mmCIF file of C-alpha atoms in Angstrom:
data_model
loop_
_atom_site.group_PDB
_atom_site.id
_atom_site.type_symbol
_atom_site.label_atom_id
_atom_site.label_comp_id
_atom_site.label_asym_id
_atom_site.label_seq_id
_atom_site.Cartn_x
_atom_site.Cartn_y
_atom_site.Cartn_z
ATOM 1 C CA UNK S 18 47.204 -33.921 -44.508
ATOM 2 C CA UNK S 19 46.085 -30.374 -44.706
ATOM 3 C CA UNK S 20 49.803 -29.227 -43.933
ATOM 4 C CA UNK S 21 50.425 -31.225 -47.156
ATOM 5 C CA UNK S 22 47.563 -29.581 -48.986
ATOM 6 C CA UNK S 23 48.708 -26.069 -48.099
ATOM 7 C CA UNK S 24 51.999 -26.731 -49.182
ATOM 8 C CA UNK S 25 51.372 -28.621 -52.167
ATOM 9 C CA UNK S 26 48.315 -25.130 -53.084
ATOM 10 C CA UNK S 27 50.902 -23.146 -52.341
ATOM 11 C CA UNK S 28 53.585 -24.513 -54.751
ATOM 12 C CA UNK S 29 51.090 -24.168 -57.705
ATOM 13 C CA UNK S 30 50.247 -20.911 -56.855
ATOM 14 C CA UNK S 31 53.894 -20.104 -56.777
ATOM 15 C CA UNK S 32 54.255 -22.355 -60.271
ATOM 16 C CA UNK S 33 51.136 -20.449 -62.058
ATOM 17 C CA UNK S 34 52.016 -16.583 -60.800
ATOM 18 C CA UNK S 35 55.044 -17.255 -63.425
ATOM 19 C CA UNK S 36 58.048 -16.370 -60.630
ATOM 20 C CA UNK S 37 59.126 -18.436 -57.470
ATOM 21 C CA UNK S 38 59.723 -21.481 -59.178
ATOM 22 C CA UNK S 39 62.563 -22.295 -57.125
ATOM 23 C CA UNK S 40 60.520 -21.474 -53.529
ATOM 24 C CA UNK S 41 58.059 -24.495 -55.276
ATOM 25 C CA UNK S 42 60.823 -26.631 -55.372
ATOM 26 C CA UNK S 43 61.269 -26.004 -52.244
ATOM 27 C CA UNK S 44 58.138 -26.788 -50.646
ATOM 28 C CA UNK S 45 57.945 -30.085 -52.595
ATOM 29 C CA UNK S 46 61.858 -31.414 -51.296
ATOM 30 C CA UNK S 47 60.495 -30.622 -47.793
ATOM 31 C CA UNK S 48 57.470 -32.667 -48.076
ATOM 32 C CA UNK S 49 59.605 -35.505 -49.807
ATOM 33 C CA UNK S 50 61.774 -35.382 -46.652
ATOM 34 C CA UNK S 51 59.158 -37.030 -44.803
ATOM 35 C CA UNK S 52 59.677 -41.040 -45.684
ATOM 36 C CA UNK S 53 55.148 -40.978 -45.845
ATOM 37 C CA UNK S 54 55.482 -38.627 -49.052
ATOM 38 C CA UNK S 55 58.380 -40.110 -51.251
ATOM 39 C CA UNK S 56 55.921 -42.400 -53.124
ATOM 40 C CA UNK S 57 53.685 -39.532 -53.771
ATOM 41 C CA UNK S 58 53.264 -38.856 -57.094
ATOM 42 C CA UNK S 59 51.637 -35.619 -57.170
ATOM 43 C CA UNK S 60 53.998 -34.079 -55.166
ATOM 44 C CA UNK S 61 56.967 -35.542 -57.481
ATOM 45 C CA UNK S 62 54.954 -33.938 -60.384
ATOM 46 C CA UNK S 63 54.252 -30.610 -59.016
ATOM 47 C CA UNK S 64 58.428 -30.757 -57.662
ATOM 48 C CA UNK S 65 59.123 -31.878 -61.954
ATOM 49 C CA UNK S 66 57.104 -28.318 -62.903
ATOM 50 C CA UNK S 67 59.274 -25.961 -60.714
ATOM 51 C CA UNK S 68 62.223 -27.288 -61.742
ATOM 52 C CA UNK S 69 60.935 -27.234 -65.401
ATOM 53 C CA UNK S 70 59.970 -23.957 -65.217
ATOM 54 C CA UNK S 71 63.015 -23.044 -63.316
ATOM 55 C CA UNK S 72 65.186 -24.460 -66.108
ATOM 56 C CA UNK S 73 63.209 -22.930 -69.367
ATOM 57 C CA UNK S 74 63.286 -19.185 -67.494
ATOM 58 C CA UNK S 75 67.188 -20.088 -67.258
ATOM 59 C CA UNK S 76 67.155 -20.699 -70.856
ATOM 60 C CA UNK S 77 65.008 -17.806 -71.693
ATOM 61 C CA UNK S 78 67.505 -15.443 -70.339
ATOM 62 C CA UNK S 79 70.370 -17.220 -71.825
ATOM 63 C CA UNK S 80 68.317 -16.856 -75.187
ATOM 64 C CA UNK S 81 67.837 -13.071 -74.612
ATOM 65 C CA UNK S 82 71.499 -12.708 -73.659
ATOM 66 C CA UNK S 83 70.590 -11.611 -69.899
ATOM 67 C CA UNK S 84 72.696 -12.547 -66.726
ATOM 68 C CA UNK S 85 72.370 -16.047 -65.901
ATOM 69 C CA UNK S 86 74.942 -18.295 -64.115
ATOM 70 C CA UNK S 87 75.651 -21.151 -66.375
ATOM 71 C CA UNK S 88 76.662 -23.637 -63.946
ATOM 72 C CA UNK S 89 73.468 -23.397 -61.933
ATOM 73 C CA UNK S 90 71.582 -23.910 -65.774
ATOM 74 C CA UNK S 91 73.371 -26.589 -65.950
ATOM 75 C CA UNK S 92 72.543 -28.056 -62.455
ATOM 76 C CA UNK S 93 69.329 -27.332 -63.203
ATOM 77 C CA UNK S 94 69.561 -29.537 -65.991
ATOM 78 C CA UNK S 95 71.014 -32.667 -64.268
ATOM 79 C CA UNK S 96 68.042 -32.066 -61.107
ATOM 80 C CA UNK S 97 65.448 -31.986 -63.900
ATOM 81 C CA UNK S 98 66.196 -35.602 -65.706
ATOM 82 C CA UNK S 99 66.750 -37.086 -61.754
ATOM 83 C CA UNK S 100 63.317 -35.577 -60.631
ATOM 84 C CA UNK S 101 61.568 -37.119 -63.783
ATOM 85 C CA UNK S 102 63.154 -40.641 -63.684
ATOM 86 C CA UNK S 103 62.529 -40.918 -60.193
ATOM 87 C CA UNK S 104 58.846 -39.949 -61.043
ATOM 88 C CA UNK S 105 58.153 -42.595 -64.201
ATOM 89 C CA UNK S 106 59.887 -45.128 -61.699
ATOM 90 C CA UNK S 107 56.537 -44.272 -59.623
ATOM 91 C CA UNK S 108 54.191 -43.427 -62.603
ATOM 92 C CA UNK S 109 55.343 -46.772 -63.845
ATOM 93 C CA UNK S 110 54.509 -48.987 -60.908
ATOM 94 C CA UNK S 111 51.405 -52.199 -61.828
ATOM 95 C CA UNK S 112 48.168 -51.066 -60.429
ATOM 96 C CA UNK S 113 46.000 -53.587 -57.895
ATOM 97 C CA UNK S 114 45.573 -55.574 -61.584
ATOM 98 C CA UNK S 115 49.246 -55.807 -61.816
ATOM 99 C CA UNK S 116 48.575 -53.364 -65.109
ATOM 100 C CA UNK S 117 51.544 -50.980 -65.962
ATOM 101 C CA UNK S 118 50.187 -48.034 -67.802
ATOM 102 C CA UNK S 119 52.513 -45.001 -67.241
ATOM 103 C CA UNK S 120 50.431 -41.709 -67.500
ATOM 104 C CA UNK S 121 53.383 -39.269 -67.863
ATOM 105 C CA UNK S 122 56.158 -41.201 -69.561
ATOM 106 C CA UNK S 123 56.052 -40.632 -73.487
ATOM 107 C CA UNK S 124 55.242 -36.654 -72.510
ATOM 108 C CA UNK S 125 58.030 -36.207 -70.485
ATOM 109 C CA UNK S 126 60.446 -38.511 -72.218
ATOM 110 C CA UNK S 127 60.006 -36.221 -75.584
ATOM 111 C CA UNK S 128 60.371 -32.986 -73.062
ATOM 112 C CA UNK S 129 63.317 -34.565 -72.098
ATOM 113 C CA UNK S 130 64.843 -35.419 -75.427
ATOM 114 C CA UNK S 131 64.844 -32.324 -76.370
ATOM 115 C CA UNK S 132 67.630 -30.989 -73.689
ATOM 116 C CA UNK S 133 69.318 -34.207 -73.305
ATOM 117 C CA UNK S 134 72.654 -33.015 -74.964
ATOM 118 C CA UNK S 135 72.851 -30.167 -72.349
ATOM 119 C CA UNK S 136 74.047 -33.266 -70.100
ATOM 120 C CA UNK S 137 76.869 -33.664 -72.120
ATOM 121 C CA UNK S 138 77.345 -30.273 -72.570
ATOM 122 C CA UNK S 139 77.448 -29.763 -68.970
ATOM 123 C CA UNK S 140 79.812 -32.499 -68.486
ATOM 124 C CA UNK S 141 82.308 -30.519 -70.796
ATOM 125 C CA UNK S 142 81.693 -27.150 -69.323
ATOM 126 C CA UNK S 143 82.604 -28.801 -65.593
ATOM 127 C CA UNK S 144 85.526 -31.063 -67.692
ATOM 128 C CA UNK S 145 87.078 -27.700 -68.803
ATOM 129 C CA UNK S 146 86.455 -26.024 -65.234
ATOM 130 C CA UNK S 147 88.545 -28.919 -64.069
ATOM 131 C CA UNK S 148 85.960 -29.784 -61.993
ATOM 132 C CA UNK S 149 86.037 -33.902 -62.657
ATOM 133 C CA UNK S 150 83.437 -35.119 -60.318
ATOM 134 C CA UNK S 151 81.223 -32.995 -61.346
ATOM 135 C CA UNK S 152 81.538 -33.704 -64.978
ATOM 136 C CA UNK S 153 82.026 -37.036 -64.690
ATOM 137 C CA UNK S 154 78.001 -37.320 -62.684
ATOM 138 C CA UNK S 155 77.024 -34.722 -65.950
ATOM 139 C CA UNK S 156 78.478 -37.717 -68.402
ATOM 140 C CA UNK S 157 77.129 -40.514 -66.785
ATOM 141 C CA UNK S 158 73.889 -39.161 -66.533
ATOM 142 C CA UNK S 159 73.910 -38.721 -70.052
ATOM 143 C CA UNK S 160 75.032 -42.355 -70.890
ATOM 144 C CA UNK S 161 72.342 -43.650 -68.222
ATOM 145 C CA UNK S 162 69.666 -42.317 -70.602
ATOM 146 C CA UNK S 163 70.067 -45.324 -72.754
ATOM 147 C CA UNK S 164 69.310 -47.852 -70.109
ATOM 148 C CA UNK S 165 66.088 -45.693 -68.313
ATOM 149 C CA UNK S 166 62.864 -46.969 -68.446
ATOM 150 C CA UNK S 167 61.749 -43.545 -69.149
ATOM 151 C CA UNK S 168 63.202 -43.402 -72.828
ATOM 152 C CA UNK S 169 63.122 -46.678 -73.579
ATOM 153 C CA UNK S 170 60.561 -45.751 -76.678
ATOM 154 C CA UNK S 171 63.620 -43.624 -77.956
ATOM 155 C CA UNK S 172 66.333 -46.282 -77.816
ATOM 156 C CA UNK S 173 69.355 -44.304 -77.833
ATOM 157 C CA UNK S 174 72.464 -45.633 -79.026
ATOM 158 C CA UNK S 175 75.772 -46.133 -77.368
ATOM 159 C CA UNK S 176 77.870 -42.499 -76.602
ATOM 160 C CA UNK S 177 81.431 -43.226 -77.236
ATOM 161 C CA UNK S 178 82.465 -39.499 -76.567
ATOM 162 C CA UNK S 179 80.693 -38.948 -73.564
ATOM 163 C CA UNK S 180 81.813 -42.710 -72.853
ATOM 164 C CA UNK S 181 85.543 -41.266 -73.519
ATOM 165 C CA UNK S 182 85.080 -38.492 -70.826
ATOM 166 C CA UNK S 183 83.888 -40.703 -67.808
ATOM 167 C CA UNK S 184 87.361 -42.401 -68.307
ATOM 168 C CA UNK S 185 89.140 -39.000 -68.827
ATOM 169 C CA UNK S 186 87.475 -37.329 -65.499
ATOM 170 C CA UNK S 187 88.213 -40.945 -63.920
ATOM 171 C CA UNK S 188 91.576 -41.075 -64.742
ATOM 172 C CA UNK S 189 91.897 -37.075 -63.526
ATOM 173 C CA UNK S 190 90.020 -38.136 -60.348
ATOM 174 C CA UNK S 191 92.468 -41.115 -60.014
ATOM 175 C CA UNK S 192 89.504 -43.946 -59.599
ATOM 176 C CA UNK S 193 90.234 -46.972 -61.558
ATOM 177 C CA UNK S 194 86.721 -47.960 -60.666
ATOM 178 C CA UNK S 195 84.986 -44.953 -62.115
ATOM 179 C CA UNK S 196 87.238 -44.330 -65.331
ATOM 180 C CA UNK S 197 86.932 -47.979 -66.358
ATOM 181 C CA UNK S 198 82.571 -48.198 -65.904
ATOM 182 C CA UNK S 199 82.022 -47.491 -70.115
ATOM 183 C CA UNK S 200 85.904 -47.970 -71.360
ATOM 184 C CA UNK S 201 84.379 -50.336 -73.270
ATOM 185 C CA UNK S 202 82.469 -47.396 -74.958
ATOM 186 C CA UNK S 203 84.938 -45.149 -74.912
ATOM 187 C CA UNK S 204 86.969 -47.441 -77.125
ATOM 188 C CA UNK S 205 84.708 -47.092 -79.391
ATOM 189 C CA UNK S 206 85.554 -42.725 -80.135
ATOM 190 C CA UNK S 207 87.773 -42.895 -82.656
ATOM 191 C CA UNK S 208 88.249 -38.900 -82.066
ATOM 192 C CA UNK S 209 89.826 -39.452 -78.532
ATOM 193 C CA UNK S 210 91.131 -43.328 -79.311
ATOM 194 C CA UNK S 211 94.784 -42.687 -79.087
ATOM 195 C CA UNK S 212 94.027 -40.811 -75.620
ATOM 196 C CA UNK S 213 91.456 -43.736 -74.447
ATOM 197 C CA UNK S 214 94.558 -46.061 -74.388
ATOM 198 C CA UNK S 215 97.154 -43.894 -72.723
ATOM 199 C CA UNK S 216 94.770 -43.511 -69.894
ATOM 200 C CA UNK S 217 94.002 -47.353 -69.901
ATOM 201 C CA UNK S 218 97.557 -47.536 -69.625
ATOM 202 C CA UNK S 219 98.330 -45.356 -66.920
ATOM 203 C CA UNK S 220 94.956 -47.112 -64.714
ATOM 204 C CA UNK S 221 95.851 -50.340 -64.946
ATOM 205 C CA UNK S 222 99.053 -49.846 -64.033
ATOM 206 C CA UNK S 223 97.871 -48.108 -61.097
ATOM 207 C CA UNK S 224 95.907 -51.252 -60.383
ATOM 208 C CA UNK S 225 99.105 -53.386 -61.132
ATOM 209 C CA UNK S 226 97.111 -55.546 -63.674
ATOM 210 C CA UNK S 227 100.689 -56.469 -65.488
ATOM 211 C CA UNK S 228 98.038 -58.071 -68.483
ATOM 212 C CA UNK S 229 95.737 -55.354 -69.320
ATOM 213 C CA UNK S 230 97.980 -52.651 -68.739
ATOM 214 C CA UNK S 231 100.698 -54.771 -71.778
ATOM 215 C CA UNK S 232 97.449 -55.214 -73.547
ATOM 216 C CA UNK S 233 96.448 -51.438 -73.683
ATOM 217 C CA UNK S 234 100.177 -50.542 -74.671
ATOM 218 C CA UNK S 235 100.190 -53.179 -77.493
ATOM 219 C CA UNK S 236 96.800 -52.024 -78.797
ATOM 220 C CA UNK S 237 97.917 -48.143 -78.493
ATOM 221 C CA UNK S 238 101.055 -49.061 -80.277
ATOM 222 C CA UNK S 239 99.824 -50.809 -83.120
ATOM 223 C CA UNK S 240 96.868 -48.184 -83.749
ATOM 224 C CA UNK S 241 98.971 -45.136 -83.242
ATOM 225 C CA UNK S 242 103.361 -46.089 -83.680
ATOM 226 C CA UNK S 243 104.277 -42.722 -84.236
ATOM 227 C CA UNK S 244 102.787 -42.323 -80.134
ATOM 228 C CA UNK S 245 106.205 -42.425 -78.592
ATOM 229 C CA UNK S 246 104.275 -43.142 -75.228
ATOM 230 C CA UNK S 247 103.474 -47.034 -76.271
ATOM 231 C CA UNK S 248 106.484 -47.796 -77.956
ATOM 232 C CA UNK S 249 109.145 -46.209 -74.728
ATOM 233 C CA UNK S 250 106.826 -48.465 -71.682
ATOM 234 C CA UNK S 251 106.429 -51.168 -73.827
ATOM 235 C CA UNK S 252 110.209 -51.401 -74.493
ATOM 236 C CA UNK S 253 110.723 -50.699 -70.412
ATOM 237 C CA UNK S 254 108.251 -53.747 -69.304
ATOM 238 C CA UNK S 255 110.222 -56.211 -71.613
ATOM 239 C CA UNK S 256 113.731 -54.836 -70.835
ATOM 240 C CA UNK S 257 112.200 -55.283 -67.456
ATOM 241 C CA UNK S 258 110.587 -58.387 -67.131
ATOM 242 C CA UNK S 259 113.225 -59.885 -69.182
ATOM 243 C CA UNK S 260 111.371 -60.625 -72.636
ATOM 244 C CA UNK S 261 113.807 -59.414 -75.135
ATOM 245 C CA UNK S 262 111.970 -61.263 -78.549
ATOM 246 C CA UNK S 263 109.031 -59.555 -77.483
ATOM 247 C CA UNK S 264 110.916 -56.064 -77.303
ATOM 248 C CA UNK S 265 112.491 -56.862 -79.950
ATOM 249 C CA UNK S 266 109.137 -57.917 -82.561
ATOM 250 C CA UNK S 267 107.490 -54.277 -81.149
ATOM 251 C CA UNK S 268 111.108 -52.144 -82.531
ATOM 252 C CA UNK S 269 110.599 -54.431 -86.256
ATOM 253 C CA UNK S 270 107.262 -53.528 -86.389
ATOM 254 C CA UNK S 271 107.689 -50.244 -85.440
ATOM 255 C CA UNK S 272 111.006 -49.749 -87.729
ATOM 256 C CA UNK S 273 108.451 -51.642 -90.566
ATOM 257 C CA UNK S 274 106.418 -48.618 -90.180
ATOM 258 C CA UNK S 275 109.450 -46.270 -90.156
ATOM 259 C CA UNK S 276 112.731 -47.177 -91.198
ATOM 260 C CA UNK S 277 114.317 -43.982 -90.182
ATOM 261 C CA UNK S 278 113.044 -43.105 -87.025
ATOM 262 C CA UNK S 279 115.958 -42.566 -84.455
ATOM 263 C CA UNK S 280 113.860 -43.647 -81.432
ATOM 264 C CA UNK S 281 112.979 -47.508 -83.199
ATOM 265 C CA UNK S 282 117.013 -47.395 -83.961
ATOM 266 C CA UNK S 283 118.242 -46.077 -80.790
ATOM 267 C CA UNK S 284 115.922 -49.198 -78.986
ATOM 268 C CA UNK S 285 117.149 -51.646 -81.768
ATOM 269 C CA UNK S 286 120.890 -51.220 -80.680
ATOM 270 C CA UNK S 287 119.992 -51.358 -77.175
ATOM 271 C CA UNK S 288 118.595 -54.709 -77.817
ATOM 272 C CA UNK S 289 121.326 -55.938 -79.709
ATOM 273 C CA UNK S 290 123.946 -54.929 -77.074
ATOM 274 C CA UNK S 291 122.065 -56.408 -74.169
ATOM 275 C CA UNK S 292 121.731 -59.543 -75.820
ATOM 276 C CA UNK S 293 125.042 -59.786 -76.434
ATOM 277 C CA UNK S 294 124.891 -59.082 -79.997
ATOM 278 C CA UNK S 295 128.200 -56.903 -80.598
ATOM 279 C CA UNK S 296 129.320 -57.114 -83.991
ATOM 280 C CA UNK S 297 125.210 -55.816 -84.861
ATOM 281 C CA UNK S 298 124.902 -53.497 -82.716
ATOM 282 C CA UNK S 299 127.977 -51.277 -84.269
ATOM 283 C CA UNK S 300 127.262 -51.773 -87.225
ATOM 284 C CA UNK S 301 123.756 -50.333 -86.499
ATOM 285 C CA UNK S 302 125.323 -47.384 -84.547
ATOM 286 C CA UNK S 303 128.391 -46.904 -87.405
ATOM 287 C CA UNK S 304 125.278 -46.670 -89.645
ATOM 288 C CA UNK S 305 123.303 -44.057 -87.548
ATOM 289 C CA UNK S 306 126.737 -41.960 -86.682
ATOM 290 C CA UNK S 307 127.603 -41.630 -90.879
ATOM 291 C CA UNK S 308 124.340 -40.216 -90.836
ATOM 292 C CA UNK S 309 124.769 -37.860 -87.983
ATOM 293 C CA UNK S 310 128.077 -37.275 -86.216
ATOM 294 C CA UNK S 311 126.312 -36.359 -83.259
ATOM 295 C CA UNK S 312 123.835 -38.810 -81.684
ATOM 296 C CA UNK S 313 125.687 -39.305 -78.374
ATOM 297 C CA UNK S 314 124.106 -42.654 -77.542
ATOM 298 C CA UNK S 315 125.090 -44.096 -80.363
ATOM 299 C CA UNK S 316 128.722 -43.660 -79.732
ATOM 300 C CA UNK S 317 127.853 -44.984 -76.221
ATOM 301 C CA UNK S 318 126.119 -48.268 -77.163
ATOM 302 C CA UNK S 319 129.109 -48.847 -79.655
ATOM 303 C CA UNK S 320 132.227 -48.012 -77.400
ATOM 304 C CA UNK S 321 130.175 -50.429 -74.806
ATOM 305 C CA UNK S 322 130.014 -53.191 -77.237
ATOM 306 C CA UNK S 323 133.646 -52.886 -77.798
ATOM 307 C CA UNK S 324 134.219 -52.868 -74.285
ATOM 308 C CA UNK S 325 131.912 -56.178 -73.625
ATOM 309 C CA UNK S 326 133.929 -58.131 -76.917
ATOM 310 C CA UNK S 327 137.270 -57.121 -74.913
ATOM 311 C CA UNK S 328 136.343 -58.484 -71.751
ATOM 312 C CA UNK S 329 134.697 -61.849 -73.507
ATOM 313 C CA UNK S 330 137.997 -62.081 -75.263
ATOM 314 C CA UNK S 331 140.063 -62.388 -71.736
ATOM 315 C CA UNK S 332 137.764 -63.884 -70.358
ATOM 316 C CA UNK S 333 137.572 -66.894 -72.631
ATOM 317 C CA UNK S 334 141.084 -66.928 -74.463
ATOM 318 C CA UNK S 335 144.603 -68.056 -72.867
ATOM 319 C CA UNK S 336 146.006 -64.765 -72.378
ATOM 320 C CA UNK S 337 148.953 -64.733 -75.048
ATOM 321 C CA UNK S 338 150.633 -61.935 -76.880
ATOM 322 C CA UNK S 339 148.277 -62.613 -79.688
ATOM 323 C CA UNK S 340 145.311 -62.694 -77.449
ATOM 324 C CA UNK S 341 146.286 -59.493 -75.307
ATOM 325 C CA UNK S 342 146.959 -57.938 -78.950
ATOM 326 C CA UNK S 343 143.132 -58.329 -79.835
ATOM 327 C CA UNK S 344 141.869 -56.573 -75.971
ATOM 328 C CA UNK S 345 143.654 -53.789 -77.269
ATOM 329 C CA UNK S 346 141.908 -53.408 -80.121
ATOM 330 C CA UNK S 347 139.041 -53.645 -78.601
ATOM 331 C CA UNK S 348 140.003 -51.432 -75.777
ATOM 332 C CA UNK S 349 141.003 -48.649 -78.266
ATOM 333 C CA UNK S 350 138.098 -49.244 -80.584
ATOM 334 C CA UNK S 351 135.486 -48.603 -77.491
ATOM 335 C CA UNK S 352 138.389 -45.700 -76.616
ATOM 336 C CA UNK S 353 137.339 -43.633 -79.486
ATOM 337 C CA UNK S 354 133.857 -43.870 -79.317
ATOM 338 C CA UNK S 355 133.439 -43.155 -75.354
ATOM 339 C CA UNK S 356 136.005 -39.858 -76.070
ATOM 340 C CA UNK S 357 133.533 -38.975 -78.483
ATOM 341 C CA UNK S 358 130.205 -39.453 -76.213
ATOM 342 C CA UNK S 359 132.299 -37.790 -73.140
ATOM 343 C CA UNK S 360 132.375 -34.393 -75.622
ATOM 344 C CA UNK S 361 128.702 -34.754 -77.001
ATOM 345 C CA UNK S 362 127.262 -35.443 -73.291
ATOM 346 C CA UNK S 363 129.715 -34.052 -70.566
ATOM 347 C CA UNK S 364 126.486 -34.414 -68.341
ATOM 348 C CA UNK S 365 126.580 -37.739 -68.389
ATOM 349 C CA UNK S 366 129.820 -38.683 -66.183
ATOM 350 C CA UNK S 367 128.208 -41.274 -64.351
ATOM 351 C CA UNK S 368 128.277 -43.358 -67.821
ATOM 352 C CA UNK S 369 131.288 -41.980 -69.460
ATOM 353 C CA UNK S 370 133.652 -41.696 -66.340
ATOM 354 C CA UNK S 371 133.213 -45.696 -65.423
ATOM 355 C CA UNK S 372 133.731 -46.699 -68.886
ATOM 356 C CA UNK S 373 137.003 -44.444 -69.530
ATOM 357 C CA UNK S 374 138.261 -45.474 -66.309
ATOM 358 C CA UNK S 375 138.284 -49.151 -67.277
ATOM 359 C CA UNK S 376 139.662 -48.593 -70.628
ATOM 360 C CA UNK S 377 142.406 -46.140 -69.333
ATOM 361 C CA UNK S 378 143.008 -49.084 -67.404
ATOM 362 C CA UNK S 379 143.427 -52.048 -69.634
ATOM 363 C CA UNK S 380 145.524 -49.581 -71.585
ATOM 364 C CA UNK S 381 148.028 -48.519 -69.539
ATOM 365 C CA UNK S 382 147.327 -44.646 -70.146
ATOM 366 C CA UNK S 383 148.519 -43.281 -66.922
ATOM 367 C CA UNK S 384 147.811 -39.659 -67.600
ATOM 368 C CA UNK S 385 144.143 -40.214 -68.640
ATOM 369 C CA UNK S 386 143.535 -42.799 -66.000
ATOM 370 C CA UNK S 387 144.765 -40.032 -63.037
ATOM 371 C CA UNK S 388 142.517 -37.420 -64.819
ATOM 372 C CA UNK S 389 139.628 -39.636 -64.686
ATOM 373 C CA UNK S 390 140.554 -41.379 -61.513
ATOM 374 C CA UNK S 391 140.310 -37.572 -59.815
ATOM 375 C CA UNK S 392 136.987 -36.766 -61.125
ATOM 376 C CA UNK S 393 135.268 -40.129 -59.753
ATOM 377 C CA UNK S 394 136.585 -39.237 -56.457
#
């Protein structure tokens, strides 16, 4: 007991000489060390002083433009609103009548208020430093507020942004668990929305929840269709899983919100050609090429449709010299258009070679097919 008393004189000295605030501190996280002090609240009181004073000497020098390391401000900060809570969760404890009647709460709470947004200005300062964990314990702090006992008279309101950040510095830290606590919240910043569901997106895929991860891409692409992100994963899951109405109802809507757009179009005729709708699909890609000679994948899709009509043609047609008179066509059709994508995307062999091969091929063209034949060697 009288080590405790000499520690506990000795940290108010320290606190009233106006310096050593942080050797008060000190004194007072030693004594809580000891399991027989943590539920006493003078010493929690004396330890919420130094820090306070700590933190408003960091600010005056700030203020006056003097040296002052802004991270450890900040810090200071975050240690300030833990030491208080953890004191009102004492100060706030029923007496032998079973009476609560906090002595310290509305006091501090206002003291508090006052530097609240330095939470969430620490959180960005961190968030910027790249420092995630760090901001994302700033953040949640702040967004904790609400739900303490300790400001409970000031009933603060939800924080989408700061809500938005504990899912940005959880997605950056790669912890579903983390980034999803307030993405309820965060949906709620209209600021960051767009963002919000791209990193949704990209967690519960991570998770491999197939549902909420369409969901999020669906909500992202109806908010925000000119977000190329949506549309291009949302057309890869259907292609994927097989659910080619559903692709397709996501390229109407998106070519309903713009008719032009060679992405939608470019998606449209993929559709059409791998559902086996030929005659479509050119005309869609005839359509696009008038308007631009050279959109490579366009030729592509078409000279493959040709190629697929040829090869349903033998396929289901007595071979006659009628019949073989029609593969031709179709042959040289898809000819023209694959000659065309070879010279628009020479990088692309693997696509163009197989496809000129086979219609060398069917069409007897010896010299082309040896060419060809050579470079798939």
């Amino acid at each position: 007991m009288n080590a405790q008393r000499k520690e506990i004189g000795q940290a108010r000295t320290f606190i009233k000489s106006g310096k050593n605030f942080d050797r008060a501190e000190k004194l007072m996280r030693d004594l809580l060390r000891d399991s027989a002090h943590q539920e006493n609240v003078k010493i929690h009181t004396i330890l919420c002083d130094a820090l306070r004073k700590q933190y408003e000497a960091g600010n005056m020098k700030m203020y006056l433009k003097q040296k002052m390391d802004t991270a450890e401000l900040f810090h200071l900060t975050r240690k300030m609103f833990m030491a208080f809570e953890t004191l009102d969760s004492l100060d706030a404890r029923p007496n032998k009548k079973g009476e609560v009647k906090s002595r310290y709460r509305d006091k501090n709470a206002q003291f508090l208020n006052t530097y609240r947004m330095n939470l969430f200005n620490g959180g960005v300062f961190f968030t910027r430093k790249q420092q995630y964990p760090t901001a994302y314990r700033f953040f949640d702090d702040y967004i904790d507020c609400a739900r303490q006992p300790l400001f409970s008279s000031l009933q603060y309101p939800d924080s989408p942004e700061a809500a938005y950040w504990t899912l940005y510095c959880g997605y950056k830290m790669q912890d579903p668990n983390l980034a999803l606590k307030y993405a309820d919240i965060a949906l709620k910043d209209t600021a960051h929305l767009e963002y919000a569901y791209e990193y949704l997106s990209e967690i519960y895929k991570k998770q491999n929840d197939t549902e909420r991860y369409v969901q999020s891409l669906r909500d992202g692409f109806f908010h925000f269709k000119d977000n190329q992100y949506f549309f291009t994963y949302l057309m890869d899951h259907y292609n994927a899983v097989q659910q080619p109405d559903s692709a397709m109802a996501i390229v109407d809507a998106a070519l309903e919100h713009d008719a032009d757009s060679e992405l939608f179009l470019f998606a449209k005729s993929n559709l059409l050609l791998n559902t086996g709708r030929y005659d479509e699909c050119i005309a869609l890609c005839d359509t696009m090429i008038s308007r631009n000679d050279s959109l490579a994948d366009f030729y592509y899709n078409a000279g493959v449709a040709y190629m697929n009509q040829a090869f349903i043609i033998k396929r289901d047609q007595r071979m006659t010299a009628k019949t073989r008179k029609k593969v031709n066509e179709k042959y040289n059709k898809a000819k023209d258009y694959m000659e065309r994508y070879r010279l628009l995307a020479p990088d692309q062999k693997d696509k163009w070679a197989a496809a000129l091969y086979n219609i060398y091929l069917q069409l007897n063209m010896g010299k082309q097919f040896e060419e060809i034949d050579k470079l798939l060697r």
